[in-house]
Short mmCIF file of N, CA and C in Angstrom, two decimals:
data_model
loop_
_atom_site.label_atom_id
_atom_site.label_comp_id
_atom_site.label_asym_id
_atom_site.label_seq_id
_atom_site.Cartn_x
_atom_site.Cartn_y
_atom_site.Cartn_z
N MET A 262 140.24 87.91 161.59
CA MET A 262 139.39 88.24 162.36
C MET A 262 139.89 88.30 163.57
N THR A 263 139.76 89.64 164.45
CA THR A 263 140.36 89.96 165.60
C THR A 263 139.51 89.04 166.59
N PRO A 264 140.38 89.07 167.86
CA PRO A 264 139.46 88.18 168.95
C PRO A 264 138.14 88.96 169.42
N GLU A 265 138.36 90.44 169.23
CA GLU A 265 136.99 91.20 169.81
C GLU A 265 135.92 91.16 168.81
N GLU A 266 136.27 90.75 167.41
CA GLU A 266 135.28 90.81 166.51
C GLU A 266 134.59 89.24 166.73
N VAL A 267 135.31 88.45 167.01
CA VAL A 267 134.85 86.71 167.24
C VAL A 267 134.00 86.90 168.39
N LEU A 268 134.34 87.81 169.68
CA LEU A 268 133.67 87.82 170.84
C LEU A 268 132.33 88.45 170.55
N ALA A 269 132.23 89.37 169.75
CA ALA A 269 131.05 90.18 169.39
C ALA A 269 130.00 89.22 168.62
N ARG A 270 130.63 88.31 167.84
CA ARG A 270 129.61 87.44 167.12
C ARG A 270 129.21 86.40 168.04
N LEU A 271 130.10 86.00 169.06
CA LEU A 271 129.61 84.83 169.92
C LEU A 271 128.68 85.40 170.85
N ASP A 272 128.66 86.75 170.99
CA ASP A 272 127.73 87.34 172.05
C ASP A 272 126.46 87.84 171.46
N ALA A 273 126.29 87.69 170.06
CA ALA A 273 125.09 88.09 169.45
C ALA A 273 123.87 87.00 170.02
N PRO A 274 122.98 87.71 169.88
CA PRO A 274 121.58 86.63 170.22
C PRO A 274 121.32 85.84 169.12
N LEU A 275 120.09 85.13 169.17
CA LEU A 275 119.81 84.02 168.39
C LEU A 275 119.69 84.96 166.80
N SER A 276 119.84 84.16 165.78
CA SER A 276 119.35 84.63 164.72
C SER A 276 118.13 84.56 164.14
N LEU A 277 117.63 84.98 163.17
CA LEU A 277 116.05 85.14 162.77
C LEU A 277 115.71 83.73 162.44
N ARG A 278 116.72 82.97 161.82
CA ARG A 278 116.35 81.72 161.49
C ARG A 278 116.17 80.57 162.85
N ARG A 279 116.68 80.93 163.82
CA ARG A 279 116.81 80.04 165.02
C ARG A 279 115.40 80.73 165.69
N ARG A 280 115.08 81.88 165.80
CA ARG A 280 114.20 82.52 166.31
C ARG A 280 112.90 81.92 165.88
N VAL A 281 113.04 81.77 164.64
CA VAL A 281 111.48 81.27 163.64
C VAL A 281 111.59 79.61 164.11
N GLY A 282 112.78 79.03 164.24
CA GLY A 282 112.71 77.42 164.43
C GLY A 282 112.11 77.29 165.86
N TYR A 283 112.61 78.15 166.86
CA TYR A 283 111.94 77.72 168.04
C TYR A 283 110.61 78.18 168.36
N SER A 284 110.27 79.29 167.42
CA SER A 284 108.78 79.55 167.52
C SER A 284 108.18 78.51 166.78
N ALA A 285 108.59 77.75 165.84
CA ALA A 285 107.94 76.72 165.54
C ALA A 285 107.64 75.66 166.49
N VAL A 286 108.81 75.57 167.24
CA VAL A 286 108.92 74.26 168.21
C VAL A 286 107.90 74.89 169.30
N ALA A 287 107.58 75.82 169.35
CA ALA A 287 106.58 76.32 170.57
C ALA A 287 105.37 76.19 170.32
N LEU A 288 105.03 76.70 169.00
CA LEU A 288 103.81 76.42 168.42
C LEU A 288 103.07 74.99 168.18
N ALA A 289 104.41 74.21 167.57
CA ALA A 289 103.85 72.83 167.69
C ALA A 289 103.76 72.10 168.94
N GLY A 290 104.31 72.37 170.20
CA GLY A 290 104.11 71.79 171.45
C GLY A 290 102.74 71.97 171.75
N LEU A 291 102.72 73.41 171.66
CA LEU A 291 101.04 74.09 171.89
C LEU A 291 99.86 73.52 171.28
N THR A 292 100.30 73.33 169.97
CA THR A 292 99.36 72.71 169.26
C THR A 292 98.87 71.34 169.39
N GLY A 293 100.07 70.43 169.53
CA GLY A 293 100.00 69.17 170.11
C GLY A 293 99.03 68.95 171.46
N SER A 294 99.59 69.69 172.21
CA SER A 294 98.90 69.83 173.81
C SER A 294 97.51 70.25 173.38
N ALA A 295 97.06 71.17 172.62
CA ALA A 295 95.42 71.69 172.57
C ALA A 295 94.62 70.58 172.13
N LEU A 296 95.29 69.82 170.91
CA LEU A 296 94.71 68.74 169.94
C LEU A 296 94.29 67.51 171.18
N ILE A 297 95.35 67.51 171.79
CA ILE A 297 95.29 65.84 172.90
C ILE A 297 94.51 66.49 173.67
N SER A 298 94.31 67.71 174.18
CA SER A 298 93.44 67.94 175.39
C SER A 298 92.07 68.08 175.25
N LEU A 299 91.87 68.52 173.67
CA LEU A 299 90.46 68.59 173.03
C LEU A 299 90.03 67.04 172.89
N LEU A 300 91.02 66.26 172.47
CA LEU A 300 90.27 64.94 172.43
C LEU A 300 90.27 64.25 173.53
N TRP A 301 90.92 64.41 174.56
CA TRP A 301 90.73 63.79 176.06
C TRP A 301 89.45 64.60 176.44
N ALA A 302 89.01 65.93 176.23
CA ALA A 302 87.76 66.16 176.84
C ALA A 302 86.73 65.95 176.06
N THR A 303 86.67 65.59 174.82
CA THR A 303 85.34 65.22 173.95
C THR A 303 85.23 63.54 174.17
N GLU A 304 86.33 62.86 174.79
CA GLU A 304 86.05 61.16 175.02
C GLU A 304 85.96 60.95 176.40
N PRO A 305 84.50 61.13 176.82
CA PRO A 305 84.08 60.57 178.29
C PRO A 305 84.34 59.06 178.76
N GLY A 306 84.72 58.83 179.60
CA GLY A 306 84.88 57.16 180.03
C GLY A 306 85.94 56.71 179.55
N LEU A 307 87.02 57.36 179.30
CA LEU A 307 88.41 56.63 178.82
C LEU A 307 89.01 55.80 180.03
N PRO A 308 89.58 54.82 179.59
CA PRO A 308 90.17 53.93 180.64
C PRO A 308 91.16 55.01 181.31
N PRO A 309 91.54 54.40 182.66
CA PRO A 309 92.56 55.40 183.15
C PRO A 309 93.98 55.29 182.64
N ARG A 310 94.32 54.04 182.06
CA ARG A 310 95.75 54.40 181.41
C ARG A 310 95.56 55.18 180.20
N THR A 311 94.71 55.31 179.54
CA THR A 311 94.76 56.52 178.55
C THR A 311 94.63 57.46 178.65
N ALA A 312 93.81 57.93 179.86
CA ALA A 312 94.00 59.32 180.56
C ALA A 312 95.43 59.64 181.06
N VAL A 313 96.05 58.68 181.61
CA VAL A 313 97.48 59.20 181.90
C VAL A 313 98.07 59.13 180.71
N ALA A 314 98.22 58.50 179.70
CA ALA A 314 98.78 58.77 178.55
C ALA A 314 98.78 60.17 177.94
N PHE A 315 97.15 60.48 177.67
CA PHE A 315 96.99 61.76 177.48
C PHE A 315 97.77 62.74 178.24
N ALA A 316 97.56 62.84 179.46
CA ALA A 316 98.05 63.69 180.29
C ALA A 316 100.05 63.74 180.23
N VAL A 317 100.38 62.84 180.05
CA VAL A 317 101.68 62.60 179.95
C VAL A 317 102.15 63.60 178.33
N LEU A 318 101.15 63.03 177.35
CA LEU A 318 101.71 63.69 175.96
C LEU A 318 101.27 65.33 176.31
N VAL A 319 100.28 65.76 176.84
CA VAL A 319 99.97 67.08 177.23
C VAL A 319 101.05 67.96 178.03
N ALA A 320 101.72 67.19 178.74
CA ALA A 320 102.70 67.65 179.50
C ALA A 320 104.00 67.88 178.80
N ILE A 321 104.59 67.02 177.94
CA ILE A 321 105.39 66.82 176.90
C ILE A 321 105.37 68.15 176.00
N GLY A 322 104.05 68.07 175.40
CA GLY A 322 103.90 69.11 174.52
C GLY A 322 103.83 70.53 175.23
N LEU A 323 103.57 70.84 176.21
CA LEU A 323 103.53 71.88 177.01
C LEU A 323 105.13 72.24 177.43
N CYS A 324 105.83 71.32 178.08
CA CYS A 324 107.26 71.44 177.96
C CYS A 324 108.00 72.13 176.86
N TRP A 325 107.83 71.51 175.55
CA TRP A 325 108.14 71.97 174.32
C TRP A 325 107.79 73.15 174.09
N ALA A 326 106.82 73.86 174.18
CA ALA A 326 106.33 75.13 174.10
C ALA A 326 106.75 76.02 175.18
N VAL A 327 107.17 75.73 176.61
CA VAL A 327 107.75 76.47 177.20
C VAL A 327 109.12 76.76 176.73
N PHE A 328 109.94 75.45 176.55
CA PHE A 328 111.42 75.55 176.00
C PHE A 328 111.44 76.64 174.56
N GLY A 329 110.40 76.12 173.81
CA GLY A 329 110.66 77.42 172.49
C GLY A 329 110.34 78.95 173.06
N ALA A 330 109.42 79.21 173.66
CA ALA A 330 109.37 80.53 174.35
C ALA A 330 110.69 81.00 175.10
N TRP A 331 111.12 80.07 175.86
CA TRP A 331 112.49 80.26 176.57
C TRP A 331 113.16 80.81 175.47
N ALA A 332 113.56 79.78 174.81
CA ALA A 332 114.69 80.16 173.82
C ALA A 332 114.64 81.60 173.15
N VAL A 333 113.16 81.66 172.49
CA VAL A 333 113.28 83.02 171.63
C VAL A 333 113.27 84.10 172.48
N THR A 334 112.84 84.13 173.90
CA THR A 334 112.94 85.42 174.44
C THR A 334 114.35 85.80 175.20
N ARG A 335 115.21 84.88 174.96
CA ARG A 335 116.65 85.21 175.66
C ARG A 335 117.14 86.37 174.70
N ARG A 336 117.81 87.14 175.26
CA ARG A 336 118.41 88.44 174.73
C ARG A 336 119.97 88.16 174.61
N THR A 337 120.45 87.36 175.22
CA THR A 337 121.98 87.32 175.02
C THR A 337 122.27 85.82 174.45
N SER A 338 123.38 85.71 174.16
CA SER A 338 124.06 84.59 173.54
C SER A 338 123.62 83.42 174.42
N LEU A 339 123.30 82.18 173.89
CA LEU A 339 123.13 81.04 174.53
C LEU A 339 124.17 80.08 174.54
N PHE A 340 125.10 80.48 173.69
CA PHE A 340 126.44 79.24 173.95
C PHE A 340 126.10 78.05 173.76
N ALA A 341 124.96 77.24 172.91
CA ALA A 341 124.58 75.98 172.93
C ALA A 341 123.82 75.71 174.10
N ARG A 342 123.50 76.40 175.08
CA ARG A 342 122.63 76.23 176.31
C ARG A 342 121.16 75.60 175.95
N ASP A 343 120.80 76.31 174.71
CA ASP A 343 119.62 75.75 174.20
C ASP A 343 119.60 74.26 173.72
N ARG A 344 120.61 74.13 173.11
CA ARG A 344 120.72 72.62 172.55
C ARG A 344 120.90 71.72 173.55
N VAL A 345 121.41 72.13 174.95
CA VAL A 345 121.81 71.09 175.84
C VAL A 345 120.15 70.92 176.75
N VAL A 346 119.55 72.10 176.66
CA VAL A 346 118.33 71.97 177.15
C VAL A 346 117.26 71.21 176.56
N ALA A 347 117.35 71.46 175.21
CA ALA A 347 116.57 70.48 174.37
C ALA A 347 117.05 69.05 174.57
N GLY A 348 118.09 68.65 174.61
CA GLY A 348 118.62 67.54 174.66
C GLY A 348 118.15 66.87 176.11
N TRP A 349 117.90 67.60 176.95
CA TRP A 349 117.71 66.87 178.28
C TRP A 349 116.22 66.81 178.28
N LEU A 350 115.50 67.67 177.55
CA LEU A 350 113.97 67.48 177.39
C LEU A 350 113.77 66.37 176.80
N GLY A 351 114.18 66.24 175.39
CA GLY A 351 114.19 64.96 174.56
C GLY A 351 114.33 63.74 175.32
N LEU A 352 115.26 63.44 176.13
CA LEU A 352 115.63 62.28 176.88
C LEU A 352 114.64 62.25 178.04
N GLY A 353 114.34 63.25 178.78
CA GLY A 353 113.30 63.17 179.62
C GLY A 353 112.07 62.46 178.99
N ALA A 354 111.53 63.21 177.98
CA ALA A 354 110.34 62.67 177.11
C ALA A 354 110.34 61.04 176.81
N TRP A 355 111.29 60.94 176.15
CA TRP A 355 111.74 59.40 175.94
C TRP A 355 111.67 58.80 177.06
N LEU A 356 112.41 59.12 178.32
CA LEU A 356 112.07 58.07 179.46
C LEU A 356 110.73 58.01 179.91
N VAL A 357 109.95 59.30 180.04
CA VAL A 357 108.56 59.08 180.43
C VAL A 357 107.79 58.09 179.43
N PHE A 358 107.97 58.26 177.97
CA PHE A 358 106.96 57.64 177.25
C PHE A 358 107.61 56.22 177.26
N THR A 359 108.94 55.70 177.36
CA THR A 359 109.18 54.32 177.42
C THR A 359 108.48 53.73 178.73
N VAL A 360 108.81 54.34 179.88
CA VAL A 360 108.25 53.60 181.12
C VAL A 360 106.67 53.66 181.00
N GLY A 361 106.28 54.39 180.57
CA GLY A 361 104.53 54.63 180.13
C GLY A 361 104.17 53.42 179.41
N ALA A 362 104.96 53.32 178.25
CA ALA A 362 104.56 52.19 177.19
C ALA A 362 104.88 50.73 177.72
N LEU A 363 105.97 50.75 178.80
CA LEU A 363 106.33 49.60 179.30
C LEU A 363 105.15 49.06 180.16
N VAL A 364 104.81 50.10 181.23
CA VAL A 364 103.60 49.98 181.84
C VAL A 364 102.28 49.21 181.48
N ILE A 365 102.14 50.09 180.23
CA ILE A 365 100.84 49.79 179.41
C ILE A 365 100.59 48.63 178.98
N THR A 366 102.09 48.31 178.14
CA THR A 366 101.97 47.14 177.41
C THR A 366 102.04 45.49 178.04
N VAL A 367 103.34 45.77 178.77
CA VAL A 367 103.87 44.46 179.47
C VAL A 367 102.42 43.73 180.09
N PRO A 368 101.87 44.07 181.01
CA PRO A 368 100.65 43.28 181.60
C PRO A 368 99.96 42.80 180.67
N ARG A 369 99.38 43.39 179.61
CA ARG A 369 98.30 42.85 178.78
C ARG A 369 98.99 42.25 177.71
N HIS A 370 99.89 42.66 176.89
CA HIS A 370 100.45 41.86 175.82
C HIS A 370 101.79 41.40 175.95
N ARG A 371 102.59 40.73 174.79
CA ARG A 371 103.73 40.24 174.66
C ARG A 371 104.28 41.56 174.37
N LEU A 372 105.72 41.70 174.80
CA LEU A 372 106.53 42.96 174.20
C LEU A 372 107.20 42.29 172.71
N ALA A 373 106.63 43.03 171.95
CA ALA A 373 107.06 42.74 170.42
C ALA A 373 108.54 43.35 170.28
N PRO A 374 109.44 42.56 169.36
CA PRO A 374 110.92 43.03 169.11
C PRO A 374 111.13 44.19 168.39
N SER A 375 109.73 44.67 167.62
CA SER A 375 109.81 45.53 166.88
C SER A 375 109.71 46.76 167.65
N LEU A 376 108.85 46.71 168.64
CA LEU A 376 108.40 47.96 169.48
C LEU A 376 109.78 48.23 170.30
N LEU A 377 110.20 46.95 170.93
CA LEU A 377 111.38 47.49 171.61
C LEU A 377 112.55 48.01 170.56
N ALA A 378 112.79 47.48 169.66
CA ALA A 378 113.86 48.23 168.80
C ALA A 378 113.65 49.69 168.44
N VAL A 379 112.39 50.17 168.15
CA VAL A 379 112.02 51.37 167.96
C VAL A 379 112.24 52.46 169.33
N VAL A 380 112.06 51.71 170.49
CA VAL A 380 112.16 52.45 171.72
C VAL A 380 113.46 52.66 171.78
N LEU A 381 114.39 51.33 171.74
CA LEU A 381 116.09 51.56 171.83
C LEU A 381 116.46 52.66 170.96
N THR A 382 115.89 52.60 169.78
CA THR A 382 116.65 53.33 168.88
C THR A 382 116.53 54.99 169.13
N LEU A 383 115.24 55.17 169.43
CA LEU A 383 114.68 56.70 169.90
C LEU A 383 115.64 56.79 171.17
N GLY A 384 115.67 55.97 172.09
CA GLY A 384 116.94 56.21 173.50
C GLY A 384 118.30 56.49 172.78
N VAL A 385 118.51 55.70 172.08
CA VAL A 385 119.87 56.24 171.38
C VAL A 385 120.07 57.55 170.76
N VAL A 386 119.35 58.03 170.04
CA VAL A 386 118.77 59.04 169.39
C VAL A 386 119.14 60.23 170.37
N ALA A 387 118.35 60.13 171.52
CA ALA A 387 118.29 61.00 172.63
C ALA A 387 119.31 61.34 173.23
N VAL A 388 120.26 60.09 173.53
CA VAL A 388 121.13 60.26 174.33
C VAL A 388 122.51 60.59 173.61
N VAL A 389 122.52 60.52 172.08
CA VAL A 389 123.56 61.04 171.33
C VAL A 389 123.18 62.56 170.98
N ASN A 390 122.08 63.03 170.88
CA ASN A 390 121.67 64.36 170.87
C ASN A 390 122.32 65.26 172.03
N LEU A 391 121.81 64.52 173.41
CA LEU A 391 122.48 65.40 174.42
C LEU A 391 123.95 65.20 174.51
N TRP A 392 124.56 64.49 173.92
CA TRP A 392 126.04 64.21 174.40
C TRP A 392 126.82 65.27 173.42
N ALA A 393 126.21 65.35 172.14
CA ALA A 393 126.48 66.18 171.15
C ALA A 393 126.31 67.82 171.34
N ALA A 394 125.28 67.99 171.98
CA ALA A 394 125.14 69.45 172.76
C ALA A 394 125.79 69.78 173.71
N ARG A 395 126.10 68.97 174.68
CA ARG A 395 126.79 69.14 175.60
C ARG A 395 128.30 69.50 175.28
N ARG A 396 128.85 68.52 174.20
CA ARG A 396 130.23 68.74 173.46
C ARG A 396 130.23 70.04 172.81
N ALA A 397 129.19 70.54 172.13
CA ALA A 397 129.20 71.75 171.27
C ALA A 397 129.42 72.93 172.26
N ARG A 398 128.32 73.01 173.45
CA ARG A 398 128.66 73.93 174.64
C ARG A 398 130.01 74.05 175.13
N ALA A 399 130.51 72.87 175.34
CA ALA A 399 131.67 72.86 176.17
C ALA A 399 132.65 73.55 175.10
N ALA A 400 132.50 73.20 173.80
CA ALA A 400 133.67 73.91 172.79
C ALA A 400 133.61 75.46 172.82
N LEU A 401 132.18 75.78 172.78
CA LEU A 401 131.98 76.89 172.57
C LEU A 401 132.49 77.80 173.75
N LEU A 402 132.28 77.50 175.04
CA LEU A 402 132.70 77.97 176.27
C LEU A 402 134.19 78.02 176.08
N ARG A 403 134.63 77.08 175.89
CA ARG A 403 136.66 77.03 175.78
C ARG A 403 137.08 78.28 174.74
N ARG A 404 136.11 78.10 173.63
CA ARG A 404 136.54 79.07 172.71
C ARG A 404 136.39 80.62 173.24
N ARG A 405 135.27 80.86 173.98
CA ARG A 405 134.78 82.29 174.43
C ARG A 405 135.86 82.37 175.40
N ASP A 406 136.11 81.54 176.37
CA ASP A 406 137.37 81.89 177.34
C ASP A 406 138.74 82.31 176.74
N ALA A 407 138.79 81.35 175.74
CA ALA A 407 140.50 81.55 174.94
C ALA A 407 140.41 82.98 174.37
N LEU A 408 139.30 83.23 173.71
CA LEU A 408 139.38 84.64 173.12
C LEU A 408 139.27 85.63 174.28
N VAL A 409 138.55 85.57 175.26
CA VAL A 409 138.43 86.68 176.25
C VAL A 409 140.05 86.86 176.88
N GLY A 410 140.46 85.48 176.91
CA GLY A 410 141.99 85.70 177.36
C GLY A 410 142.95 86.36 176.62
N ALA A 411 142.68 86.17 175.16
CA ALA A 411 143.45 86.64 174.37
C ALA A 411 143.21 88.42 174.09
N ALA A 412 142.01 88.54 174.21
CA ALA A 412 141.57 89.80 173.99
C ALA A 412 142.17 90.86 175.25
N THR A 413 142.12 90.18 176.53
CA THR A 413 142.79 91.04 177.59
C THR A 413 144.27 90.86 177.50
N ARG A 414 144.82 90.18 176.92
CA ARG A 414 146.42 90.18 176.92
C ARG A 414 146.71 91.19 175.88
N ASP A 415 145.75 91.36 175.03
CA ASP A 415 146.09 92.50 173.84
C ASP A 415 146.05 93.80 174.36
N GLU A 416 145.58 94.11 175.32
CA GLU A 416 145.10 95.47 176.15
C GLU A 416 146.11 95.94 176.64
#
């Protein structure tokens, strides 16, 4: 395959499979936010910490919906930018969830080791996903730059 052919493949927009996947992410975010909003609206007199938790969950769902819509509407190659954005979004959601869970749990209850293990595991998964996405993006950009250099040398 010539450098021009590889560059053409690298510059291609998202495949149908990826578009359907990101559409599903957007729909899941919207659905989750809508269901939590409905529950929140139909339960008057919730404690403030529950209302804050619902607001955070709605915000996280809306962030995933916006991300899915953003990824689907891109007309150019993302060079794994979508994976990096999703990695940051996942890490941010984990941080907000963790801080909120600790603020709600610690003053009233003893911190269970199993809860701590689950939270730490989710944090490790979020960090590893972000790290892998950044590496994949860097590799794609290096490959693109090398191919562009090879294509301009051949001319």
